[in-house]
PDB file of C-alpha atoms in Angstrom:
ATOM      1  CA  GLN A  83     -90.136  20.425 -64.424  1.00  0.00           C
ATOM      2  CA  LYS A  84     -88.898  16.985 -65.477  1.00  0.00           C
ATOM      3  CA  GLU A  85     -91.549  14.331 -65.921  1.00  0.00           C
ATOM      4  CA  VAL A  86     -89.810  12.105 -63.394  1.00  0.00           C
ATOM      5  CA  GLU A  87     -87.891  13.508 -60.449  1.00  0.00           C
ATOM      6  CA  GLN A  88     -85.380  11.475 -58.505  1.00  0.00           C
ATOM      7  CA  ASP A  89     -82.871  12.705 -55.952  1.00  0.00           C
ATOM      8  CA  PRO A  90     -79.389  11.761 -57.243  1.00  0.00           C
ATOM      9  CA  GLY A  91     -77.916  11.329 -53.764  1.00  0.00           C
ATOM     10  CA  PRO A  92     -75.495   9.902 -52.911  1.00  0.00           C
ATOM     11  CA  LEU A  93     -77.279   8.115 -50.113  1.00  0.00           C
ATOM     12  CA  SER A  94     -74.869   6.517 -47.659  1.00  0.00           C
ATOM     13  CA  VAL A  95     -76.137   3.990 -45.086  1.00  0.00           C
ATOM     14  CA  PRO A  96     -74.585   1.393 -42.781  1.00  0.00           C
ATOM     15  CA  GLU A  97     -74.931  -2.284 -43.543  1.00  0.00           C
ATOM     16  CA  GLY A  98     -78.235  -3.673 -42.255  1.00  0.00           C
ATOM     17  CA  ALA A  99     -80.141  -0.393 -42.593  1.00  0.00           C
ATOM     18  CA  ILE A 100     -83.498  -0.066 -44.291  1.00  0.00           C
ATOM     19  CA  VAL A 101     -83.135   2.025 -47.414  1.00  0.00           C
ATOM     20  CA  SER A 102     -85.912   4.092 -48.958  1.00  0.00           C
ATOM     21  CA  LEU A 103     -85.546   5.322 -52.529  1.00  0.00           C
ATOM     22  CA  ASN A 104     -88.198   7.520 -54.101  1.00  0.00           C
ATOM     23  CA  CYS A 105     -89.397   9.098 -57.301  1.00  0.00           C
ATOM     24  CA  THR A 106     -92.141  11.568 -58.043  1.00  0.00           C
ATOM     25  CA  TYR A 107     -93.720  12.090 -61.414  1.00  0.00           C
ATOM     26  CA  SER A 108     -96.025  14.539 -63.094  1.00  0.00           C
ATOM     27  CA  ASN A 109     -97.828  12.494 -65.765  1.00  0.00           C
ATOM     28  CA  SER A 110    -100.834  10.843 -64.137  1.00  0.00           C
ATOM     29  CA  ALA A 111    -101.268   8.585 -67.186  1.00  0.00           C
ATOM     30  CA  PHE A 112     -98.246   6.426 -66.349  1.00  0.00           C
ATOM     31  CA  GLN A 113     -99.362   2.865 -65.602  1.00  0.00           C
ATOM     32  CA  TYR A 114     -96.187   0.790 -65.437  1.00  0.00           C
ATOM     33  CA  PHE A 115     -93.519   1.429 -62.840  1.00  0.00           C
ATOM     34  CA  MET A 116     -90.088  -0.119 -62.757  1.00  0.00           C
ATOM     35  CA  TRP A 117     -86.944  -0.013 -60.690  1.00  0.00           C
ATOM     36  CA  TYR A 118     -83.583  -0.751 -62.255  1.00  0.00           C
ATOM     37  CA  ARG A 119     -80.250  -1.291 -60.548  1.00  0.00           C
ATOM     38  CA  GLN A 120     -77.060  -0.186 -62.273  1.00  0.00           C
ATOM     39  CA  TYR A 121     -73.633  -1.143 -61.006  1.00  0.00           C
ATOM     40  CA  SER A 122     -70.682   1.014 -61.941  1.00  0.00           C
ATOM     41  CA  ARG A 123     -69.606   0.534 -65.563  1.00  0.00           C
ATOM     42  CA  LYS A 124     -72.505  -1.840 -66.256  1.00  0.00           C
ATOM     43  CA  GLY A 125     -75.858  -1.616 -67.966  1.00  0.00           C
ATOM     44  CA  PRO A 126     -79.042  -1.335 -65.885  1.00  0.00           C
ATOM     45  CA  GLU A 127     -80.890  -4.496 -64.829  1.00  0.00           C
ATOM     46  CA  LEU A 128     -84.586  -4.721 -64.029  1.00  0.00           C
ATOM     47  CA  LEU A 129     -85.153  -5.140 -60.295  1.00  0.00           C
ATOM     48  CA  MET A 130     -88.871  -4.677 -59.742  1.00  0.00           C
ATOM     49  CA  TYR A 131     -91.954  -4.076 -61.862  1.00  0.00           C
ATOM     50  CA  THR A 132     -95.363  -2.890 -60.671  1.00  0.00           C
ATOM     51  CA  TYR A 133     -98.518  -2.250 -62.605  1.00  0.00           C
ATOM     52  CA  SER A 134    -100.697   0.600 -61.328  1.00  0.00           C
ATOM     53  CA  SER A 135    -100.951   1.238 -57.586  1.00  0.00           C
ATOM     54  CA  GLY A 136     -99.996  -1.127 -54.820  1.00  0.00           C
ATOM     55  CA  ASN A 137     -97.099  -2.977 -53.280  1.00  0.00           C
ATOM     56  CA  LYS A 138     -94.870  -5.722 -54.564  1.00  0.00           C
ATOM     57  CA  GLU A 139     -92.324  -7.642 -52.553  1.00  0.00           C
ATOM     58  CA  ASP A 140     -89.377  -9.708 -53.730  1.00  0.00           C
ATOM     59  CA  GLY A 141     -87.019 -10.909 -51.049  1.00  0.00           C
ATOM     60  CA  ARG A 142     -85.456  -7.878 -49.381  1.00  0.00           C
ATOM     61  CA  PHE A 143     -86.987  -5.490 -51.914  1.00  0.00           C
ATOM     62  CA  THR A 144     -90.435  -3.880 -51.770  1.00  0.00           C
ATOM     63  CA  ALA A 145     -91.806  -1.553 -54.420  1.00  0.00           C
ATOM     64  CA  GLN A 146     -94.700   0.764 -53.671  1.00  0.00           C
ATOM     65  CA  VAL A 147     -96.747   2.865 -56.043  1.00  0.00           C
ATOM     66  CA  ASP A 148     -99.104   5.609 -54.895  1.00  0.00           C
ATOM     67  CA  LYS A 149    -100.760   6.939 -58.037  1.00  0.00           C
ATOM     68  CA  SER A 150    -102.895   9.434 -56.130  1.00  0.00           C
ATOM     69  CA  SER A 151     -99.722  11.148 -54.913  1.00  0.00           C
ATOM     70  CA  LYS A 152     -97.712  10.373 -58.074  1.00  0.00           C
ATOM     71  CA  TYR A 153     -95.033   8.849 -55.881  1.00  0.00           C
ATOM     72  CA  ILE A 154     -93.174   5.557 -56.056  1.00  0.00           C
ATOM     73  CA  SER A 155     -90.760   4.000 -53.609  1.00  0.00           C
ATOM     74  CA  LEU A 156     -88.301   1.157 -53.388  1.00  0.00           C
ATOM     75  CA  PHE A 157     -87.438  -0.210 -49.953  1.00  0.00           C
ATOM     76  CA  ILE A 158     -84.416  -2.375 -49.320  1.00  0.00           C
ATOM     77  CA  ARG A 159     -84.350  -4.266 -46.024  1.00  0.00           C
ATOM     78  CA  ASP A 160     -81.157  -5.487 -44.372  1.00  0.00           C
ATOM     79  CA  SER A 161     -79.050  -3.605 -46.887  1.00  0.00           C
ATOM     80  CA  GLN A 162     -75.736  -5.157 -47.916  1.00  0.00           C
ATOM     81  CA  PRO A 163     -72.549  -3.650 -49.374  1.00  0.00           C
ATOM     82  CA  SER A 164     -73.425  -5.542 -52.577  1.00  0.00           C
ATOM     83  CA  ASP A 165     -76.509  -3.311 -52.859  1.00  0.00           C
ATOM     84  CA  SER A 166     -74.237  -0.339 -53.516  1.00  0.00           C
ATOM     85  CA  ALA A 167     -75.263   0.841 -56.967  1.00  0.00           C
ATOM     86  CA  THR A 168     -77.320   3.465 -58.750  1.00  0.00           C
ATOM     87  CA  TYR A 169     -81.070   2.836 -58.643  1.00  0.00           C
ATOM     88  CA  LEU A 170     -83.162   4.151 -61.508  1.00  0.00           C
ATOM     89  CA  CYS A 171     -86.904   4.470 -61.453  1.00  0.00           C
ATOM     90  CA  ALA A 172     -88.751   4.253 -64.760  1.00  0.00           C
ATOM     91  CA  MET A 173     -92.344   4.477 -65.838  1.00  0.00           C
ATOM     92  CA  SER A 174     -94.356   4.040 -69.008  1.00  0.00           C
ATOM     93  CA  GLY A 175     -97.817   3.454 -70.370  1.00  0.00           C
ATOM     94  CA  ALA A 176     -98.906   7.054 -70.871  1.00  0.00           C
ATOM     95  CA  GLY A 177    -100.917   7.323 -74.062  1.00  0.00           C
ATOM     96  CA  GLY A 178    -100.408   3.635 -74.746  1.00  0.00           C
ATOM     97  CA  SER A 179     -96.662   4.069 -75.163  1.00  0.00           C
ATOM     98  CA  TYR A 180     -94.262   1.541 -73.689  1.00  0.00           C
ATOM     99  CA  ILE A 181     -91.310   3.900 -74.101  1.00  0.00           C
ATOM    100  CA  PRO A 182     -89.989   4.229 -70.561  1.00  0.00           C
ATOM    101  CA  THR A 183     -89.244   7.578 -68.953  1.00  0.00           C
ATOM    102  CA  PHE A 184     -86.367   7.226 -66.521  1.00  0.00           C
ATOM    103  CA  GLY A 185     -85.435   9.190 -63.451  1.00  0.00           C
ATOM    104  CA  ARG A 186     -81.799  10.256 -63.312  1.00  0.00           C
ATOM    105  CA  GLY A 187     -80.953   7.662 -60.668  1.00  0.00           C
ATOM    106  CA  THR A 188     -80.018   7.655 -56.974  1.00  0.00           C
ATOM    107  CA  SER A 189     -76.535   6.555 -55.997  1.00  0.00           C
ATOM    108  CA  LEU A 190     -76.626   4.257 -52.954  1.00  0.00           C
ATOM    109  CA  ILE A 191     -73.577   3.387 -50.863  1.00  0.00           C
ATOM    110  CA  VAL A 192     -73.888   0.710 -48.182  1.00  0.00           C
ATOM    111  CA  HIS A 193     -70.810   0.681 -45.990  1.00  0.00           C
ATOM    112  CA  PRO A 194     -69.784  -2.290 -43.821  1.00  0.00           C
TER     113      PRO A 194
ATOM    114  CA  GLU B  68     -74.996 -17.317 -71.854  1.00  0.00           C
ATOM    115  CA  ALA B  69     -77.779 -14.851 -72.619  1.00  0.00           C
ATOM    116  CA  GLN B  70     -76.250 -11.514 -73.425  1.00  0.00           C
ATOM    117  CA  VAL B  71     -76.285  -8.274 -75.350  1.00  0.00           C
ATOM    118  CA  THR B  72     -72.951  -7.229 -76.792  1.00  0.00           C
ATOM    119  CA  GLN B  73     -71.905  -3.802 -78.005  1.00  0.00           C
ATOM    120  CA  ASN B  74     -68.863  -2.670 -79.908  1.00  0.00           C
ATOM    121  CA  PRO B  75     -66.815  -0.663 -79.493  1.00  0.00           C
ATOM    122  CA  ARG B  76     -66.887  -0.115 -75.727  1.00  0.00           C
ATOM    123  CA  TYR B  77     -65.003   3.164 -75.985  1.00  0.00           C
ATOM    124  CA  LEU B  78     -64.725   5.501 -78.946  1.00  0.00           C
ATOM    125  CA  ILE B  79     -63.139   8.905 -79.500  1.00  0.00           C
ATOM    126  CA  THR B  80     -63.949  10.576 -82.784  1.00  0.00           C
ATOM    127  CA  VAL B  81     -64.125  13.998 -84.383  1.00  0.00           C
ATOM    128  CA  THR B  82     -67.086  16.065 -85.463  1.00  0.00           C
ATOM    129  CA  GLY B  83     -68.600  14.925 -88.740  1.00  0.00           C
ATOM    130  CA  LYS B  84     -66.880  11.550 -89.035  1.00  0.00           C
ATOM    131  CA  LYS B  85     -69.523   8.875 -89.527  1.00  0.00           C
ATOM    132  CA  LEU B  86     -69.519   6.045 -87.038  1.00  0.00           C
ATOM    133  CA  THR B  87     -71.491   2.903 -86.249  1.00  0.00           C
ATOM    134  CA  VAL B  88     -71.962   1.243 -82.884  1.00  0.00           C
ATOM    135  CA  THR B  89     -72.952  -2.389 -83.222  1.00  0.00           C
ATOM    136  CA  CYS B  90     -75.364  -4.260 -80.976  1.00  0.00           C
ATOM    137  CA  SER B  91     -76.097  -7.958 -81.007  1.00  0.00           C
ATOM    138  CA  GLN B  92     -78.269 -10.220 -78.830  1.00  0.00           C
ATOM    139  CA  ASN B  93     -78.362 -14.007 -78.657  1.00  0.00           C
ATOM    140  CA  MET B  94     -81.785 -14.459 -77.041  1.00  0.00           C
ATOM    141  CA  ASN B  95     -83.938 -14.344 -80.192  1.00  0.00           C
ATOM    142  CA  HIS B  96     -85.652 -11.224 -78.829  1.00  0.00           C
ATOM    143  CA  GLU B  97     -88.104  -9.329 -80.993  1.00  0.00           C
ATOM    144  CA  TYR B  98     -87.601  -5.980 -79.296  1.00  0.00           C
ATOM    145  CA  MET B  99     -84.376  -3.983 -79.287  1.00  0.00           C
ATOM    146  CA  SER B 100     -83.655  -0.390 -78.394  1.00  0.00           C
ATOM    147  CA  TRP B 101     -80.950   2.210 -77.957  1.00  0.00           C
ATOM    148  CA  TYR B 102     -80.554   4.596 -75.046  1.00  0.00           C
ATOM    149  CA  ARG B 103     -78.188   7.356 -74.154  1.00  0.00           C
ATOM    150  CA  GLN B 104     -77.295   8.148 -70.559  1.00  0.00           C
ATOM    151  CA  ASP B 105     -76.143  11.609 -69.555  1.00  0.00           C
ATOM    152  CA  PRO B 106     -75.367  13.010 -66.090  1.00  0.00           C
ATOM    153  CA  GLY B 107     -78.401  14.742 -64.635  1.00  0.00           C
ATOM    154  CA  LEU B 108     -80.656  13.561 -67.443  1.00  0.00           C
ATOM    155  CA  GLY B 109     -80.861   9.844 -66.874  1.00  0.00           C
ATOM    156  CA  LEU B 110     -81.534   7.285 -69.571  1.00  0.00           C
ATOM    157  CA  ARG B 111     -83.348   8.448 -72.692  1.00  0.00           C
ATOM    158  CA  GLN B 112     -84.506   6.211 -75.493  1.00  0.00           C
ATOM    159  CA  ILE B 113     -83.175   7.038 -78.962  1.00  0.00           C
ATOM    160  CA  TYR B 114     -84.793   4.428 -81.222  1.00  0.00           C
ATOM    161  CA  TYR B 115     -86.472   1.105 -80.825  1.00  0.00           C
ATOM    162  CA  SER B 116     -87.366  -1.824 -83.045  1.00  0.00           C
ATOM    163  CA  MET B 117     -90.265  -4.211 -82.603  1.00  0.00           C
ATOM    164  CA  ASN B 118     -88.956  -6.660 -85.193  1.00  0.00           C
ATOM    165  CA  VAL B 119     -86.915  -6.980 -88.374  1.00  0.00           C
ATOM    166  CA  GLU B 120     -87.405  -3.947 -90.628  1.00  0.00           C
ATOM    167  CA  VAL B 121     -89.661  -2.295 -88.008  1.00  0.00           C
ATOM    168  CA  THR B 122     -88.107   0.687 -86.256  1.00  0.00           C
ATOM    169  CA  ASP B 123     -89.482   3.800 -84.593  1.00  0.00           C
ATOM    170  CA  LYS B 124     -88.269   6.933 -82.875  1.00  0.00           C
ATOM    171  CA  GLY B 125     -87.845   7.187 -79.150  1.00  0.00           C
ATOM    172  CA  ASP B 126     -87.565  10.424 -77.214  1.00  0.00           C
ATOM    173  CA  VAL B 127     -84.286  11.750 -78.651  1.00  0.00           C
ATOM    174  CA  PRO B 128     -83.819  10.453 -82.238  1.00  0.00           C
ATOM    175  CA  GLU B 129     -82.271  13.565 -83.816  1.00  0.00           C
ATOM    176  CA  GLY B 130     -78.841  12.916 -85.281  1.00  0.00           C
ATOM    177  CA  TYR B 131     -79.143   9.122 -85.155  1.00  0.00           C
ATOM    178  CA  LYS B 132     -80.136   6.362 -87.541  1.00  0.00           C
ATOM    179  CA  VAL B 133     -80.803   2.688 -86.971  1.00  0.00           C
ATOM    180  CA  SER B 134     -81.492  -0.382 -89.043  1.00  0.00           C
ATOM    181  CA  ARG B 135     -82.802  -3.852 -88.250  1.00  0.00           C
ATOM    182  CA  LYS B 136     -81.992  -6.164 -91.113  1.00  0.00           C
ATOM    183  CA  GLU B 137     -81.491  -9.214 -88.912  1.00  0.00           C
ATOM    184  CA  LYS B 138     -83.252 -10.116 -85.715  1.00  0.00           C
ATOM    185  CA  ARG B 139     -80.104 -10.318 -83.621  1.00  0.00           C
ATOM    186  CA  ASN B 140     -78.448  -7.047 -84.730  1.00  0.00           C
ATOM    187  CA  PHE B 141     -79.456  -3.441 -84.223  1.00  0.00           C
ATOM    188  CA  PRO B 142     -76.673  -1.006 -85.133  1.00  0.00           C
ATOM    189  CA  LEU B 143     -76.746   2.667 -84.182  1.00  0.00           C
ATOM    190  CA  ILE B 144     -75.410   5.039 -86.829  1.00  0.00           C
ATOM    191  CA  LEU B 145     -74.204   8.590 -86.300  1.00  0.00           C
ATOM    192  CA  GLU B 146     -73.810   9.984 -89.812  1.00  0.00           C
ATOM    193  CA  SER B 147     -72.311  13.317 -88.733  1.00  0.00           C
ATOM    194  CA  PRO B 148     -71.495  13.195 -85.028  1.00  0.00           C
ATOM    195  CA  SER B 149     -71.440  16.407 -83.020  1.00  0.00           C
ATOM    196  CA  PRO B 150     -70.033  17.132 -79.546  1.00  0.00           C
ATOM    197  CA  ASN B 151     -73.525  17.094 -78.024  1.00  0.00           C
ATOM    198  CA  GLN B 152     -73.669  13.387 -78.875  1.00  0.00           C
ATOM    199  CA  THR B 153     -70.878  12.699 -76.426  1.00  0.00           C
ATOM    200  CA  SER B 154     -72.560  10.255 -74.081  1.00  0.00           C
ATOM    201  CA  LEU B 155     -72.802   6.729 -72.734  1.00  0.00           C
ATOM    202  CA  TYR B 156     -74.879   4.549 -75.037  1.00  0.00           C
ATOM    203  CA  PHE B 157     -76.718   1.369 -74.141  1.00  0.00           C
ATOM    204  CA  CYS B 158     -78.365  -1.179 -76.343  1.00  0.00           C
ATOM    205  CA  ALA B 159     -81.136  -3.277 -74.808  1.00  0.00           C
ATOM    206  CA  SER B 160     -83.391  -6.130 -75.816  1.00  0.00           C
ATOM    207  CA  SER B 161     -86.454  -7.908 -74.499  1.00  0.00           C
ATOM    208  CA  SER B 162     -88.778 -10.574 -75.756  1.00  0.00           C
ATOM    209  CA  GLU B 163     -91.664  -8.356 -76.927  1.00  0.00           C
ATOM    210  CA  GLY B 164     -91.011  -4.920 -75.478  1.00  0.00           C
ATOM    211  CA  LEU B 165     -93.681  -5.156 -72.784  1.00  0.00           C
ATOM    212  CA  PRO B 166     -93.079  -3.167 -69.587  1.00  0.00           C
ATOM    213  CA  GLU B 167     -93.121  -6.212 -67.311  1.00  0.00           C
ATOM    214  CA  GLU B 168     -90.444  -7.988 -69.284  1.00  0.00           C
ATOM    215  CA  THR B 169     -86.838  -7.901 -68.253  1.00  0.00           C
ATOM    216  CA  GLN B 170     -84.868  -5.671 -70.562  1.00  0.00           C
ATOM    217  CA  TYR B 171     -81.334  -6.966 -71.026  1.00  0.00           C
ATOM    218  CA  PHE B 172     -78.852  -4.155 -71.389  1.00  0.00           C
ATOM    219  CA  GLY B 173     -75.479  -4.290 -73.054  1.00  0.00           C
ATOM    220  CA  PRO B 174     -72.313  -3.133 -71.257  1.00  0.00           C
ATOM    221  CA  GLY B 175     -72.427   0.348 -72.769  1.00  0.00           C
ATOM    222  CA  THR B 176     -70.380   2.325 -75.298  1.00  0.00           C
ATOM    223  CA  ARG B 177     -68.719   5.487 -74.091  1.00  0.00           C
ATOM    224  CA  LEU B 178     -68.472   7.971 -76.966  1.00  0.00           C
ATOM    225  CA  LEU B 179     -66.491  11.200 -77.029  1.00  0.00           C
ATOM    226  CA  VAL B 180     -66.964  13.515 -79.998  1.00  0.00           C
ATOM    227  CA  LEU B 181     -64.305  16.225 -80.284  1.00  0.00           C
TER     228      LEU B 181
END
């Protein structure tokens, strides 16, 4: 079992839909949780960062961490075609290490 | 403009022929790292550097070398490339390497080892 599991998709939704992206993980020692967005033929860019459990909101994006279930989510409200990209979850902090462990990414397609 | 540059962007080589992929950042960042991205496996860290002359192994360091002689540059060296090193490589930098910091990624280098 991989340390971080993420459904690769693709996930196809109509413009304006609420999108839910998820990752599960097995190492309960992770403390830092990140979401990256990667457009085709580009490097990833940090979208959201959360420390420990809880919610964090930034515009149309909300990140949730449930450490008891070892489950993290990214919600995108009012999705736009420009949100079409691959979304990577990442986590770190186990054993004091900042080396991130990435999920394999979920491909999201938002069609007009 | 703040950026991380990598060269070359695309490279085809043969098994055993030494190669270097360069990485440079213009943000005066202390922390730099190399990742490889493979289908179904996601991003995996190869090496990282906390500062000049300070480097350490990531999750998949075998077959790679790095050096950090200047703050802005962090080249990745494959002394004897093998086909299993065919991958998409990303260099990244951040101010201090803390999880909450934005990591700036380069555009990627696509390597094919025959």
